[in-house]
Short mmCIF file of C-alpha atoms in Angstrom, two decimals:
data_model
loop_
_atom_site.label_atom_id
_atom_site.label_comp_id
_atom_site.label_asym_id
_atom_site.label_seq_id
_atom_site.Cartn_x
_atom_site.Cartn_y
_atom_site.Cartn_z
CA MET A 1 29.28 12.96 -14.56
CA PRO A 2 27.00 15.60 -12.45
CA HIS A 3 23.15 16.05 -13.42
CA PHE A 4 21.40 18.86 -13.48
CA VAL A 5 17.40 19.58 -12.47
CA VAL A 6 15.71 22.02 -15.41
CA THR A 7 12.43 23.68 -15.00
CA TYR A 8 10.86 25.52 -17.36
CA VAL A 9 7.73 27.76 -16.99
CA HIS A 10 5.53 28.28 -20.10
CA ARG A 11 3.27 31.05 -20.48
CA ASP A 12 1.76 31.70 -24.41
CA PRO A 13 -0.41 28.76 -25.25
CA THR A 14 -0.07 29.70 -28.51
CA GLY A 15 3.44 29.14 -28.75
CA TRP A 16 4.05 26.27 -26.66
CA ALA A 17 1.26 24.19 -29.03
CA ARG A 18 3.21 26.19 -31.97
CA HIS A 19 6.37 24.08 -31.17
CA LEU A 20 5.26 21.33 -29.10
CA ASP A 21 5.74 18.68 -31.17
CA ALA A 22 9.46 20.23 -32.48
CA HIS A 23 10.08 20.08 -29.03
CA LEU A 24 8.66 16.50 -27.97
CA ARG A 25 11.21 15.04 -31.08
CA TRP A 26 14.23 17.17 -29.54
CA LEU A 27 13.89 15.46 -26.05
CA VAL A 28 13.61 11.67 -28.25
CA GLU A 29 16.70 12.77 -29.55
CA ARG A 30 18.55 14.02 -26.40
CA VAL A 31 17.21 10.59 -24.67
CA GLU A 32 18.22 8.94 -27.47
CA SER A 33 22.05 10.33 -26.73
CA GLY A 34 22.32 10.14 -23.57
CA ASP A 35 21.60 13.83 -21.67
CA LEU A 36 18.42 13.73 -21.04
CA ARG A 37 17.86 10.96 -18.28
CA ALA A 38 14.47 11.94 -17.54
CA SER A 39 11.64 14.88 -18.22
CA GLY A 40 8.36 15.62 -17.93
CA PRO A 41 5.34 18.37 -17.19
CA THR A 42 4.58 18.61 -13.72
CA THR A 43 2.14 20.30 -11.57
CA GLY A 44 2.03 21.86 -8.58
CA THR A 45 0.30 20.15 -5.29
CA GLU A 46 -0.68 24.31 -3.81
CA THR A 47 -2.93 26.49 -5.70
CA GLN A 48 -2.27 26.39 -9.18
CA SER A 49 -1.68 30.25 -10.87
CA ALA A 50 -4.44 31.99 -12.74
CA ARG A 51 -2.82 31.90 -15.46
CA TRP A 52 -2.40 30.36 -18.08
CA GLU A 53 1.26 27.99 -18.16
CA ARG A 54 2.31 25.18 -18.48
CA THR A 55 6.12 24.09 -16.60
CA ALA A 56 8.09 20.77 -17.33
CA LEU A 57 11.16 19.30 -14.75
CA LEU A 58 14.07 17.99 -17.08
CA VAL A 59 17.42 16.08 -15.41
CA PHE A 60 19.67 15.79 -18.10
CA ALA A 61 23.68 14.54 -16.89
CA ALA A 62 26.42 16.54 -18.27
CA ALA A 63 30.33 17.50 -17.16
CA ASP A 64 29.37 21.00 -16.34
CA GLU A 65 27.07 24.36 -16.28
CA GLU A 66 28.77 25.35 -19.25
CA ALA A 67 27.97 21.47 -21.46
CA LEU A 68 24.13 21.55 -19.43
CA ARG A 69 23.60 25.02 -21.36
CA ALA A 70 24.41 24.07 -25.07
CA VAL A 71 22.62 20.82 -24.78
CA VAL A 72 19.71 22.50 -23.25
CA ASP A 73 20.41 26.27 -25.94
CA THR A 74 19.67 23.44 -28.81
CA ASP A 75 15.64 22.82 -27.66
CA PRO A 76 13.35 24.25 -30.02
CA TYR A 77 11.44 25.61 -27.31
CA LEU A 78 14.34 27.67 -26.18
CA ALA A 79 15.12 28.66 -30.06
CA GLU A 80 11.82 30.15 -30.03
CA GLY A 81 12.11 31.78 -26.74
CA GLN A 82 8.83 29.95 -25.56
CA VAL A 83 10.81 28.90 -22.32
CA GLN A 84 9.62 32.04 -20.31
CA GLU A 85 11.04 31.12 -16.82
CA MET A 86 14.20 28.32 -16.76
CA THR A 87 15.94 27.06 -13.84
CA VAL A 88 19.18 24.87 -13.43
CA THR A 89 19.35 23.47 -10.73
CA ARG A 90 22.99 21.20 -10.10
CA TRP A 91 22.03 17.95 -8.13
CA ASP A 92 24.23 14.79 -7.15
CA PRO A 93 21.88 12.36 -7.50
CA ILE A 94 23.62 9.68 -4.75
CA PHE A 95 20.85 7.63 -4.19
CA GLY A 96 18.32 5.61 -6.21
CA VAL A 97 18.27 4.62 -9.99
CA PHE A 98 20.98 7.23 -10.99
CA ALA A 99 23.42 6.00 -7.86
CA GLU A 100 26.13 4.83 -10.45
CA GLU A 101 25.91 7.60 -12.32
CA SER A 102 26.46 10.20 -9.61
CA SER A 103 30.04 10.73 -7.23
CA ARG A 104 28.91 8.10 -5.64
CA ALA A 105 29.81 5.32 -8.41
CA GLY A 106 31.26 2.09 -7.65
CA THR A 107 30.82 2.71 -4.03
CA GLY A 108 28.12 0.62 -1.64
CA ASP A 109 25.50 2.47 0.71
CA ALA A 110 27.43 1.25 3.71
CA GLU A 111 31.20 3.05 2.57
CA LEU A 112 29.19 5.94 1.59
CA LEU A 113 27.05 6.34 5.13
CA GLU A 114 30.37 6.06 6.91
CA HIS A 115 31.44 9.11 4.13
CA LEU A 116 28.67 11.76 4.83
CA ALA A 117 28.60 11.16 8.18
CA GLU A 118 32.50 11.58 8.50
CA LEU A 119 30.98 15.03 6.78
CA ALA A 120 28.78 16.29 9.07
CA ARG A 121 31.48 16.08 12.08
CA MET B 1 2.16 5.35 -10.04
CA PRO B 2 3.15 9.83 -9.95
CA HIS B 3 5.82 11.04 -9.58
CA PHE B 4 6.74 13.29 -6.75
CA VAL B 5 9.83 16.34 -6.79
CA VAL B 6 10.23 17.29 -3.52
CA THR B 7 12.81 19.69 -2.33
CA TYR B 8 14.27 20.62 0.93
CA VAL B 9 16.25 23.25 2.44
CA HIS B 10 17.85 22.84 5.76
CA ARG B 11 19.33 26.26 7.25
CA ASP B 12 20.35 24.95 10.95
CA PRO B 13 23.69 23.26 10.90
CA THR B 14 23.76 21.58 14.49
CA GLY B 15 19.90 20.13 13.74
CA TRP B 16 21.54 19.09 10.07
CA ALA B 17 24.57 17.63 11.20
CA ARG B 18 23.02 15.58 14.40
CA HIS B 19 20.00 13.88 11.95
CA LEU B 20 21.74 13.11 8.90
CA ASP B 21 23.47 9.57 9.90
CA ALA B 22 19.35 8.83 10.62
CA HIS B 23 18.34 10.69 7.72
CA LEU B 24 20.31 8.81 5.35
CA ARG B 25 19.41 5.71 6.67
CA TRP B 26 16.11 6.50 5.77
CA LEU B 27 16.89 7.07 2.79
CA VAL B 28 18.47 3.63 1.82
CA GLU B 29 15.43 1.95 2.98
CA ARG B 30 13.09 3.89 0.79
CA VAL B 31 14.69 3.19 -2.18
CA GLU B 32 14.85 -0.64 -1.31
CA SER B 33 11.42 -0.23 -0.46
CA GLY B 34 10.72 2.08 -3.99
CA ASP B 35 8.95 4.99 -2.73
CA LEU B 36 12.18 6.96 -2.96
CA ARG B 37 13.51 7.08 -6.67
CA ALA B 38 16.63 8.88 -5.86
CA SER B 39 17.72 11.36 -4.44
CA GLY B 40 21.02 13.87 -3.33
CA PRO B 41 22.41 17.16 -2.49
CA THR B 42 21.81 19.99 -4.80
CA THR B 43 23.49 23.40 -5.69
CA GLY B 44 22.85 26.53 -7.33
CA THR B 45 24.03 27.59 -10.38
CA GLU B 46 23.61 31.09 -9.06
CA THR B 47 25.25 33.47 -6.81
CA GLN B 48 24.57 31.04 -3.60
CA SER B 49 22.69 32.27 -0.12
CA ALA B 50 25.14 34.21 1.97
CA ARG B 51 23.50 32.41 4.61
CA TRP B 52 24.72 28.41 5.73
CA GLU B 53 21.73 26.27 4.13
CA ARG B 54 21.87 22.71 2.49
CA THR B 55 19.56 22.12 -0.07
CA ALA B 56 18.27 17.82 -1.74
CA LEU B 57 16.09 16.93 -4.23
CA LEU B 58 14.13 14.09 -3.54
CA VAL B 59 12.18 11.40 -6.41
CA PHE B 60 9.38 9.52 -5.44
CA ALA B 61 7.01 7.35 -6.86
CA ALA B 62 3.34 7.32 -4.51
CA ALA B 63 0.01 6.87 -5.23
CA ASP B 64 -1.12 10.43 -4.32
CA GLU B 65 -0.07 13.49 -2.66
CA GLU B 66 -1.85 11.52 0.32
CA ALA B 67 0.42 8.99 0.19
CA LEU B 68 3.21 10.56 -0.76
CA ARG B 69 2.53 13.02 2.37
CA ALA B 70 2.65 9.58 4.74
CA VAL B 71 6.55 8.84 3.37
CA VAL B 72 8.28 11.71 4.16
CA ASP B 73 6.88 12.07 7.38
CA THR B 74 8.62 9.49 8.17
CA ASP B 75 11.93 10.93 7.21
CA PRO B 76 13.78 11.79 10.86
CA TYR B 77 13.92 15.40 9.35
CA LEU B 78 10.96 16.24 9.07
CA ALA B 79 10.45 14.54 12.07
CA GLU B 80 13.14 16.15 13.66
CA GLY B 81 11.87 19.93 12.14
CA GLN B 82 14.98 19.72 10.44
CA VAL B 83 13.81 20.98 7.16
CA GLN B 84 12.81 24.11 7.37
CA GLU B 85 11.85 24.57 4.02
CA MET B 86 9.87 22.02 1.72
CA THR B 87 8.61 21.96 -2.28
CA VAL B 88 6.44 19.45 -3.29
CA THR B 89 5.43 19.24 -6.94
CA ARG B 90 3.58 16.13 -9.07
CA TRP B 91 6.10 15.05 -12.00
CA ASP B 92 5.24 12.64 -15.12
CA PRO B 93 8.77 11.78 -16.27
CA ILE B 94 7.11 10.77 -19.79
CA PHE B 95 10.56 10.62 -21.13
CA GLY B 96 13.68 8.84 -19.98
CA VAL B 97 14.79 6.21 -17.28
CA PHE B 98 10.60 6.59 -15.56
CA ALA B 99 8.96 6.95 -18.50
CA GLU B 100 7.93 3.29 -17.63
CA GLU B 101 6.83 3.79 -14.29
CA SER B 102 5.03 7.43 -15.57
CA SER B 103 1.56 7.83 -17.66
CA ARG B 104 3.30 6.51 -20.85
CA ALA B 105 3.73 3.06 -19.58
CA GLY B 106 3.92 1.40 -22.17
CA THR B 107 3.19 3.73 -25.46
CA GLY B 108 5.93 3.82 -27.76
CA ASP B 109 7.42 7.15 -28.88
CA ALA B 110 5.37 7.29 -31.57
CA GLU B 111 2.51 6.83 -30.32
CA LEU B 112 2.94 9.42 -27.86
CA LEU B 113 4.02 11.88 -29.96
CA GLU B 114 1.23 11.54 -31.10
CA HIS B 115 -1.28 11.89 -28.74
CA LEU B 116 0.47 14.89 -26.71
CA ALA B 117 0.31 16.52 -30.68
CA GLU B 118 -3.80 15.93 -30.39
CA LEU B 119 -3.23 17.35 -26.65
CA ALA B 120 -1.31 20.72 -28.40
CA ARG B 121 -4.48 21.50 -31.23
#
């Protein structure tokens, strides 16, 4: 199943705090349902923005972008207009912990490397 | 251990193809060593850039940013100048598959939610 990396930027400290608990409970439910594979707050390693903001990165598994959007739209933060910026990036995590959920499921490293080398020729 | 999400943009098709195999073997080694937790190609879900590019997203575990940079610098793509843009974002993946590697390791959902709710007050 395809994976999607979603990032949020929150810019309203009051709204962020008010809906945090509902958002966190939604995260726990989405992990239990299998839609959400990993999630947590992010911090830039460069200079931080002067204005207040909170940021997060979420990794979902979804059949396609439409299915992903349908899930994300149920996040209380989205429903309450508390995500001021969002990015969605499709990700095929062929190495590491998600390998068997990715496009290379069932393919060993040697076979995968040969296949990818072909693509580069 | 802290996690870092690293993104690459490659803009030189010749260099990308030439060093792909060495990069892939490096990825496999880094997964085996535990530094690299997940990695794979990304594609935007919005309109694509007209110019040739390849993009990837990598999730590392590292003691701090210095340790992370020391690992990433050994990627043949970095060593060969084949990463034209790179971002590094610190990530604390407290929900999902990395939870027990994150800052909330050993803390159950109920206790975590209570702790986070305190932070928002």
